[in-house]
């Protein structure tokens, strides 16, 4: 964003268990295995989100209070900085 009022973007999660542990593999198996084109569209959306983080013209911070796995790790790696809670494992 080129909005001058926005100084920093912060990605965070709700709760104290995880930032993001990625997709629901049971759902992928049950639902998307029968719909490969729809899964491709889903992944296109996810990849566009990561590209949006990478192309953001403001500093992007990943605020972690728990696990950051799979898709969550990809999101975190696209940010400029990760800040972890003392309670994160």
Short mmCIF file of C-alpha atoms in Angstrom, two decimals:
data_model
loop_
_atom_site.label_atom_id
_atom_site.label_comp_id
_atom_site.label_asym_id
_atom_site.label_seq_id
_atom_site.Cartn_x
_atom_site.Cartn_y
_atom_site.Cartn_z
CA UNK A 1 0.00 0.00 0.00
CA UNK A 2 1.18 3.52 -0.69
CA UNK A 3 -1.17 4.94 1.96
CA UNK A 4 0.93 7.38 4.00
CA UNK A 5 -1.15 6.72 7.11
CA UNK A 6 -0.13 3.03 7.12
CA UNK A 7 3.34 2.65 8.57
CA UNK A 8 3.55 -1.10 9.18
CA UNK A 9 1.50 -4.21 8.46
CA UNK A 10 1.27 -6.84 11.20
CA UNK A 11 0.17 -10.44 10.64
CA UNK A 12 -0.99 -12.15 13.79
CA UNK A 13 -3.34 -14.91 14.89
CA UNK A 14 -6.06 -15.42 17.46
CA UNK A 15 -5.42 -17.62 20.47
CA UNK A 16 -2.32 -18.99 22.14
CA UNK A 17 -1.76 -22.31 20.37
CA UNK A 18 -0.38 -21.32 16.98
CA UNK A 19 0.22 -18.58 14.45
CA UNK A 20 -0.72 -20.89 11.58
CA UNK A 21 -0.12 -24.60 11.11
CA UNK A 22 -1.01 -24.64 7.45
CA UNK A 23 -3.94 -26.21 5.69
CA UNK A 24 -6.33 -28.84 6.90
CA UNK A 25 -4.85 -32.02 5.40
CA UNK A 26 -7.96 -34.08 6.27
CA UNK A 27 -10.05 -31.59 4.27
CA UNK A 28 -7.56 -31.67 1.40
CA UNK A 29 -7.75 -35.46 1.32
CA UNK A 30 -11.53 -35.70 1.58
CA UNK A 31 -12.51 -32.70 -0.54
CA UNK A 32 -9.76 -31.43 -2.81
CA UNK A 33 -8.47 -34.86 -3.88
CA UNK A 34 -11.68 -35.15 -5.92
CA UNK A 35 -11.48 -31.53 -7.15
CA UNK A 36 -7.95 -30.87 -8.39
CA UNK A 37 -8.95 -27.78 -10.37
CA UNK A 38 -10.58 -26.23 -7.32
CA UNK A 39 -7.48 -27.03 -5.26
CA UNK A 40 -5.40 -25.24 -7.91
CA UNK A 41 -7.65 -22.19 -7.59
CA UNK A 42 -7.28 -22.31 -3.80
CA UNK A 43 -3.50 -22.45 -4.11
CA UNK A 44 -3.57 -19.56 -6.61
CA UNK A 45 -5.33 -17.47 -3.92
CA UNK A 46 -2.79 -18.49 -1.28
CA UNK A 47 0.13 -17.72 -3.59
CA UNK A 48 -1.40 -14.33 -4.46
CA UNK A 49 -1.62 -13.55 -0.73
CA UNK A 50 2.07 -14.41 -0.26
CA UNK A 51 2.95 -12.31 -3.32
CA UNK A 52 0.96 -9.45 -1.76
CA UNK A 53 3.10 -9.68 1.37
CA UNK A 54 6.31 -9.79 -0.66
CA UNK A 55 5.24 -6.82 -2.78
CA UNK A 56 3.98 -4.68 0.12
CA UNK A 57 5.76 -1.34 0.16
CA UNK A 58 5.54 -1.15 3.96
CA UNK A 59 7.40 -3.23 6.56
CA UNK A 60 5.47 -6.43 7.30
CA UNK A 61 5.81 -8.07 10.72
CA UNK A 62 4.80 -11.62 11.60
CA UNK A 63 3.66 -11.68 15.25
CA UNK A 64 3.96 -15.27 16.51
CA UNK A 65 2.44 -16.74 19.65
CA UNK A 66 2.83 -20.45 18.94
CA UNK A 67 3.64 -22.81 16.10
CA UNK A 68 4.32 -21.54 12.59
CA UNK A 69 4.22 -24.55 10.28
CA UNK A 70 3.58 -25.29 6.58
CA UNK A 71 1.51 -22.44 5.08
CA UNK A 72 2.10 -20.42 8.22
CA UNK A 73 5.84 -20.73 7.68
CA UNK A 74 5.46 -19.61 4.07
CA UNK A 75 3.50 -16.56 5.24
CA UNK A 76 6.11 -15.81 7.91
CA UNK A 77 9.02 -16.20 5.50
CA UNK A 78 7.42 -13.62 3.19
CA UNK A 79 7.35 -11.01 5.97
CA UNK A 80 10.24 -8.71 6.79
CA UNK A 81 10.48 -9.53 10.47
CA UNK A 82 9.13 -12.07 12.96
CA UNK A 83 8.49 -11.16 16.56
CA UNK A 84 7.85 -14.10 18.84
CA UNK A 85 6.10 -14.11 22.20
CA UNK A 86 8.05 -15.38 25.18
CA UNK A 87 5.38 -18.07 25.42
CA UNK A 88 5.75 -19.33 21.82
CA UNK A 89 7.22 -22.80 21.40
#
